[in-house]
Short mmCIF file of C-alpha atoms in Angstrom, two decimals:
data_model
loop_
_atom_site.label_atom_id
_atom_site.label_comp_id
_atom_site.label_asym_id
_atom_site.label_seq_id
_atom_site.Cartn_x
_atom_site.Cartn_y
_atom_site.Cartn_z
CA UNK A 296 -3.43 -30.38 -12.35
CA UNK A 297 -3.12 -26.58 -11.96
CA UNK A 298 0.30 -25.09 -12.59
CA UNK A 299 1.55 -22.84 -9.79
CA UNK A 300 3.76 -20.06 -11.16
CA UNK A 301 3.67 -17.84 -8.09
CA UNK A 302 7.06 -16.68 -6.84
CA UNK A 303 7.89 -17.78 -3.28
CA UNK A 304 6.61 -15.43 -0.60
CA UNK A 305 6.67 -15.65 3.16
CA UNK A 306 3.54 -17.27 4.56
CA UNK A 307 3.61 -17.19 8.35
CA UNK A 308 1.29 -18.06 11.20
CA UNK A 309 1.83 -15.22 13.66
CA UNK A 310 0.44 -14.55 17.12
CA UNK A 311 -1.25 -11.32 18.20
CA UNK A 312 0.90 -10.43 21.23
CA UNK A 313 -0.40 -6.90 21.81
CA UNK A 314 -3.63 -5.13 20.92
CA UNK A 315 -3.88 -1.39 21.58
CA UNK A 316 -6.52 1.28 20.96
CA UNK A 317 -4.51 4.01 19.23
CA UNK A 318 -7.37 6.46 18.54
CA UNK A 319 -11.14 6.51 18.09
CA UNK A 320 -11.83 3.59 15.77
CA UNK A 321 -8.17 2.62 15.33
CA UNK A 322 -6.61 -0.50 16.86
CA UNK A 323 -3.01 -1.67 16.45
CA UNK A 324 -1.82 -5.29 16.53
CA UNK A 325 1.67 -6.54 17.29
CA UNK A 326 2.38 -9.80 15.45
CA UNK A 327 5.18 -12.23 16.38
CA UNK A 328 6.24 -15.78 15.73
CA UNK A 329 5.17 -18.15 18.49
CA UNK A 330 8.87 -18.84 19.24
CA UNK A 331 9.77 -15.13 18.95
CA UNK A 332 12.23 -15.90 16.13
CA UNK A 333 13.17 -13.09 13.71
CA UNK A 334 10.69 -12.13 11.01
CA UNK A 335 11.59 -11.43 7.35
CA UNK A 336 13.25 -8.07 6.76
CA UNK A 337 11.22 -5.20 5.33
CA UNK A 338 11.65 -1.55 4.37
CA UNK A 339 9.48 1.52 5.09
CA UNK A 340 6.35 1.60 2.94
CA UNK A 341 5.89 -2.19 3.00
CA UNK A 342 2.59 -3.90 3.69
CA UNK A 343 1.44 -7.41 4.58
CA UNK A 344 -1.64 -9.49 3.88
CA UNK A 345 -3.72 -10.66 6.82
CA UNK A 346 -5.55 -13.83 5.82
CA UNK A 347 -8.55 -13.35 8.10
CA UNK A 348 -10.65 -16.09 6.49
CA UNK A 349 -10.34 -18.17 3.29
CA UNK A 350 -12.18 -15.49 1.33
CA UNK A 351 -11.17 -12.49 3.46
CA UNK A 352 -7.64 -11.21 2.78
CA UNK A 353 -6.74 -7.59 3.50
CA UNK A 354 -3.57 -5.52 3.19
CA UNK A 355 -2.21 -3.33 5.99
CA UNK A 356 0.91 -1.16 6.09
CA UNK A 357 3.64 -2.08 8.53
CA UNK A 358 4.01 0.78 11.01
CA UNK A 359 6.57 -0.61 13.46
CA UNK A 360 10.33 -0.18 13.14
CA UNK A 361 12.20 -2.21 10.52
CA UNK A 362 15.00 -2.37 13.09
CA UNK A 363 12.81 -4.53 15.34
CA UNK A 364 13.09 -7.90 13.63
CA UNK A 365 10.69 -9.72 15.96
CA UNK A 366 7.54 -7.59 15.69
CA UNK A 367 5.31 -6.56 12.81
CA UNK A 368 2.77 -3.89 13.80
CA UNK A 369 -0.28 -2.87 11.82
CA UNK A 370 -2.99 -0.35 12.68
CA UNK A 371 -6.53 -0.81 11.39
CA UNK A 372 -9.30 1.76 11.06
CA UNK A 373 -12.78 0.43 11.75
CA UNK A 374 -14.92 0.94 8.64
CA UNK A 375 -18.57 0.13 9.22
CA UNK A 376 -19.34 0.39 5.50
CA UNK A 377 -16.20 -1.42 4.35
CA UNK A 378 -15.82 -4.93 2.96
CA UNK A 379 -15.54 -6.69 6.31
CA UNK A 380 -11.80 -6.86 6.94
CA UNK A 381 -11.58 -4.07 9.50
CA UNK A 382 -14.67 -5.29 11.36
CA UNK A 383 -13.11 -8.76 11.59
CA UNK A 384 -9.89 -7.29 13.03
CA UNK A 385 -11.75 -5.09 15.53
CA UNK A 386 -14.38 -7.60 16.63
CA UNK A 387 -12.70 -11.01 16.33
CA UNK A 388 -8.92 -10.73 16.77
CA UNK A 389 -7.67 -10.72 20.35
CA UNK A 390 -4.32 -11.08 22.08
CA UNK A 391 -3.16 -14.68 21.83
CA UNK A 392 -4.99 -15.33 18.56
CA UNK A 393 -3.08 -16.72 15.57
CA UNK A 394 -3.42 -15.21 12.12
CA UNK A 395 -1.99 -16.20 8.75
CA UNK A 396 0.21 -13.49 7.22
CA UNK A 397 1.69 -13.14 3.72
CA UNK A 398 4.42 -10.79 2.63
CA UNK A 399 5.90 -8.33 3.17
CA UNK A 400 5.95 -6.51 -0.16
CA UNK A 401 6.67 -2.86 -0.93
CA UNK A 402 5.22 -0.70 -3.71
CA UNK A 403 5.72 2.54 -1.75
CA UNK A 404 9.48 2.55 -1.02
CA UNK A 405 11.25 5.58 0.42
CA UNK A 406 13.82 6.83 -2.06
CA UNK A 407 16.95 8.56 -0.82
CA UNK A 408 16.74 12.36 -0.64
CA UNK A 409 18.15 15.29 1.31
CA UNK A 410 14.67 16.65 2.08
CA UNK A 411 11.17 15.18 2.44
CA UNK A 412 7.67 16.49 2.86
CA UNK A 413 5.35 13.85 4.30
CA UNK A 414 1.58 14.34 4.08
CA UNK A 415 -0.75 11.92 5.85
CA UNK A 416 -4.52 11.82 6.11
CA UNK A 417 -6.15 9.70 8.82
CA UNK A 418 -5.00 6.08 8.83
CA UNK A 419 -2.62 7.04 6.00
CA UNK A 420 -0.14 7.85 8.77
CA UNK A 421 0.76 4.16 9.07
CA UNK A 422 3.28 3.74 6.20
CA UNK A 423 4.73 7.18 7.01
CA UNK A 424 5.80 6.24 10.55
CA UNK A 425 8.78 4.02 9.59
CA UNK A 426 9.68 6.50 6.84
CA UNK A 427 10.24 9.20 9.45
CA UNK A 428 12.55 6.87 11.33
CA UNK A 429 14.55 6.13 8.18
CA UNK A 430 14.75 9.81 7.27
CA UNK A 431 16.19 10.43 10.74
CA UNK A 432 18.74 7.63 10.37
CA UNK A 433 20.00 8.95 7.05
CA UNK A 434 20.21 12.54 8.31
CA UNK A 435 17.63 14.01 5.93
CA UNK A 436 15.62 17.15 6.63
CA UNK A 437 11.87 16.53 6.76
CA UNK A 438 8.50 17.76 7.92
CA UNK A 439 5.16 16.00 8.38
CA UNK A 440 1.68 17.46 7.87
CA UNK A 441 -0.84 15.10 9.45
CA UNK A 442 -4.54 15.74 8.97
CA UNK A 443 -7.54 14.01 10.49
CA UNK A 444 -11.21 14.54 11.27
CA UNK A 445 -10.61 15.24 14.97
CA UNK A 446 -7.70 15.00 17.39
CA UNK A 447 -9.26 11.93 18.97
CA UNK A 448 -9.34 10.14 15.59
CA UNK A 449 -5.63 10.68 14.83
CA UNK A 450 -3.58 7.63 15.76
CA UNK A 451 -0.01 8.01 17.07
CA UNK A 452 -0.26 11.81 17.21
CA UNK A 453 1.03 12.17 20.79
CA UNK A 454 4.00 9.88 20.20
CA UNK A 455 4.88 11.75 17.01
CA UNK A 456 4.91 15.15 18.69
CA UNK A 457 6.79 13.82 21.71
CA UNK A 458 9.51 12.30 19.53
CA UNK A 459 9.84 14.83 16.72
CA UNK A 460 8.45 18.10 18.06
CA UNK A 461 7.80 21.00 15.70
CA UNK A 462 8.63 19.04 12.57
CA UNK A 463 5.22 17.40 13.00
CA UNK A 464 2.14 19.53 12.34
CA UNK A 465 -1.11 18.02 13.62
CA UNK A 466 -4.10 19.39 11.71
CA UNK A 467 -7.57 18.27 12.94
CA UNK A 468 -10.25 19.24 10.44
CA UNK A 469 -12.86 20.17 13.05
CA UNK A 470 -10.50 22.85 14.42
CA UNK A 471 -8.63 24.12 11.34
CA UNK A 472 -10.42 22.84 8.26
CA UNK A 473 -8.66 20.83 5.56
CA UNK A 474 -4.88 20.68 5.31
CA UNK A 475 -3.49 23.87 3.74
CA UNK A 476 -2.05 22.18 0.67
CA UNK A 477 -1.46 25.47 -1.10
CA UNK A 478 0.93 26.56 1.64
CA UNK A 479 2.61 23.15 1.65
CA UNK A 480 2.83 22.54 -2.09
CA UNK A 481 2.07 25.79 -3.91
CA UNK A 482 5.76 26.50 -4.50
CA UNK A 483 7.86 23.59 -5.84
CA UNK A 484 10.86 22.76 -3.70
CA UNK A 485 13.82 21.46 -5.70
CA UNK A 486 15.47 18.47 -4.08
CA UNK A 487 12.43 17.62 -1.95
CA UNK A 488 10.44 14.39 -2.32
CA UNK A 489 6.76 14.36 -1.33
CA UNK A 490 5.27 11.21 0.19
CA UNK A 491 1.51 11.15 0.69
CA UNK A 492 -0.94 8.52 1.92
CA UNK A 493 -4.58 8.94 2.86
CA UNK A 494 -8.10 9.10 1.42
CA UNK A 495 -8.63 9.54 -2.30
CA UNK A 496 -9.72 13.24 -2.16
CA UNK A 497 -6.48 14.13 -0.36
CA UNK A 498 -4.34 12.24 -2.89
CA UNK A 499 -6.13 13.88 -5.82
CA UNK A 500 -5.66 17.35 -4.31
CA UNK A 501 -1.98 16.68 -3.66
CA UNK A 502 -1.46 15.36 -7.20
CA UNK A 503 -3.09 18.50 -8.61
CA UNK A 504 -0.84 20.83 -6.60
CA UNK A 505 2.29 18.83 -7.45
CA UNK A 506 1.69 19.10 -11.20
CA UNK A 507 4.40 21.78 -11.46
CA UNK A 508 6.89 19.97 -9.24
CA UNK A 509 9.82 18.13 -10.84
CA UNK A 510 8.93 14.77 -12.37
CA UNK A 511 9.24 11.98 -9.84
CA UNK A 512 8.96 14.26 -6.80
CA UNK A 513 5.56 12.95 -5.70
CA UNK A 514 4.98 9.45 -4.34
CA UNK A 515 1.53 8.32 -3.21
CA UNK A 516 -0.05 5.16 -1.84
CA UNK A 517 -3.74 4.44 -2.32
CA UNK A 518 -5.97 2.35 -0.10
CA UNK A 519 -8.75 2.38 -2.70
CA UNK A 520 -8.44 2.05 -6.50
CA UNK A 521 -8.62 4.91 -8.95
CA UNK A 522 -11.83 5.31 -10.92
CA UNK A 523 -11.25 3.16 -14.03
CA UNK A 524 -11.25 4.71 -17.48
CA UNK A 525 -12.44 2.96 -20.62
CA UNK A 526 -9.98 0.31 -21.87
CA UNK A 527 -7.66 1.31 -24.72
CA UNK A 528 -8.83 -1.77 -26.65
CA UNK A 529 -12.45 -2.81 -26.72
CA UNK A 530 -12.13 -6.37 -27.99
CA UNK A 531 -10.43 -9.56 -26.92
CA UNK A 532 -6.67 -10.04 -26.92
CA UNK A 533 -4.29 -12.97 -26.52
CA UNK A 534 -1.90 -13.64 -23.67
CA UNK A 535 0.92 -16.17 -24.07
CA UNK A 536 2.22 -17.68 -20.84
CA UNK A 537 5.91 -18.21 -21.54
CA UNK A 538 6.66 -20.65 -18.70
CA UNK A 539 3.74 -22.98 -19.35
CA UNK A 540 3.40 -22.69 -23.15
CA UNK A 541 -0.30 -21.83 -22.86
CA UNK A 542 -2.01 -19.07 -24.86
CA UNK A 543 -5.32 -17.73 -23.56
CA UNK A 544 -7.85 -15.36 -25.04
CA UNK A 545 -8.99 -12.56 -22.74
CA UNK A 546 -12.50 -11.29 -23.60
CA UNK A 547 -13.69 -7.78 -22.69
CA UNK A 548 -15.67 -9.03 -19.69
CA UNK A 549 -12.81 -10.90 -17.99
CA UNK A 550 -9.49 -9.91 -16.49
CA UNK A 551 -6.15 -11.43 -17.48
CA UNK A 552 -6.06 -13.00 -14.02
CA UNK A 553 -9.43 -14.68 -14.51
CA UNK A 554 -8.47 -16.01 -17.94
CA UNK A 555 -5.17 -17.35 -16.61
CA UNK A 556 -6.86 -19.03 -13.65
CA UNK A 557 -9.47 -20.63 -15.90
CA UNK A 558 -6.59 -22.10 -17.92
CA UNK A 559 -5.41 -23.87 -14.77
CA UNK A 560 -2.50 -21.59 -13.90
CA UNK A 561 -2.42 -20.49 -10.27
CA UNK A 562 -1.23 -16.95 -9.58
CA UNK A 563 -1.05 -15.46 -6.11
CA UNK A 564 -3.57 -12.63 -5.86
CA UNK A 565 -5.44 -10.72 -3.20
CA UNK A 566 -7.29 -7.42 -3.70
CA UNK A 567 -8.23 -7.95 -7.37
CA UNK A 568 -8.59 -4.19 -7.78
CA UNK A 569 -5.03 -3.07 -8.54
CA UNK A 570 -4.04 -1.71 -5.14
CA UNK A 571 -2.01 -4.43 -3.37
CA UNK A 572 0.52 -5.59 -5.98
CA UNK A 573 0.20 -9.29 -5.13
CA UNK A 574 -0.45 -10.37 -8.74
CA UNK A 575 2.31 -8.24 -10.31
CA UNK A 576 3.63 -10.14 -13.32
CA UNK A 577 6.62 -9.60 -15.61
CA UNK A 578 5.76 -8.62 -19.21
CA UNK A 579 8.13 -10.15 -21.76
CA UNK A 580 6.52 -8.75 -24.94
CA UNK A 581 3.79 -6.27 -25.78
CA UNK A 582 2.43 -2.99 -24.42
CA UNK A 583 0.12 -2.71 -21.44
CA UNK A 584 -3.04 -0.71 -20.76
CA UNK A 585 -2.15 0.00 -17.13
CA UNK A 586 -5.22 0.32 -14.91
CA UNK A 587 -3.67 -0.22 -11.47
CA UNK A 588 -3.24 2.29 -8.65
CA UNK A 589 0.34 1.35 -7.80
CA UNK A 590 2.86 1.83 -10.59
CA UNK A 591 4.42 5.23 -11.18
CA UNK A 592 4.12 6.83 -14.65
CA UNK A 593 7.74 5.88 -15.37
CA UNK A 594 7.11 2.28 -14.33
CA UNK A 595 4.02 2.11 -16.51
CA UNK A 596 5.85 3.54 -19.51
CA UNK A 597 8.44 0.74 -19.27
CA UNK A 598 5.75 -1.89 -20.04
CA UNK A 599 7.81 -4.57 -18.28
CA UNK A 600 5.37 -5.41 -15.49
CA UNK A 601 1.61 -5.33 -14.90
CA UNK A 602 -1.08 -6.05 -12.32
CA UNK A 603 -3.02 -8.74 -14.14
CA UNK A 604 -6.11 -8.36 -11.95
CA UNK A 605 -7.05 -5.05 -13.63
CA UNK A 606 -4.57 -4.09 -16.36
CA UNK A 607 -5.12 -5.17 -19.94
CA UNK A 608 -3.34 -5.23 -23.29
CA UNK A 609 -2.79 -2.15 -25.42
CA UNK A 610 -1.85 -4.45 -28.31
CA UNK A 611 -3.25 -7.68 -29.82
CA UNK A 612 -0.93 -9.99 -27.88
CA UNK A 613 1.01 -9.99 -24.62
CA UNK A 614 3.66 -12.46 -23.50
CA UNK A 615 3.86 -12.88 -19.72
CA UNK A 616 6.40 -14.63 -17.52
CA UNK A 617 3.91 -17.20 -16.24
#
């Protein structure tokens, strides 16, 4: 009998109560309980899993207000060359449909600060929306630079300008070119935190220009994984599962998650590429070869947690809280 060591997490059957075209290729869904009871609390930067089919689970950022306890809103960009999740949402989910939802979980939390610079590219605006609301509530100064291919492709742009005015800069690429990151980030701003979400080229350019900013100033969220580097260790390593008393050997061609599952231990997982955080596991002993796209450098250096779908051991033996 498999051992289930997954921590409890909300699993809800929610109803699509509103479906709206927000921009070219972008649709938003409002999700509620059938009885309209309150949903679990969440904080800006959180995402949920939509279980679209038994083998089709995708993560989407919550972009509604955390103050509204009865609605979770997500916005989904149609990706013709994607892995099928966005096409399912666009083509098969309608108002009145029920969908299984897991979460929420947050690996992109908004830290307290007096000043913020938010940078969004395309559908990367979604986790930023509730952050702006929180920054307003706490009285922080902020500005948003929002880039997209065209005006018509930029979801929520009109509502943003109507609500926040000149603090929002809309930057369509076909009219102005790429976001002027040198003007935004060329001079470090003490006391300012930078939050960025969008396509990989934007994140890489922002990371490059923030190299001289104070440590911890930049926070990013990735929708796609980083390009993996070669593992620190080439051979097999052992993983002891402290809760179950099992020790497994992880060969070079398998992940820790795969080895654990083959030993009969069930661990909640989703993306299996180090971007969603579902399989995050506490490390009790050992050092980790972190290969995820979620943890900050400081979090990685602590070696007290890991995404077992992609990260490996940097030592002969790890002990995990499983």
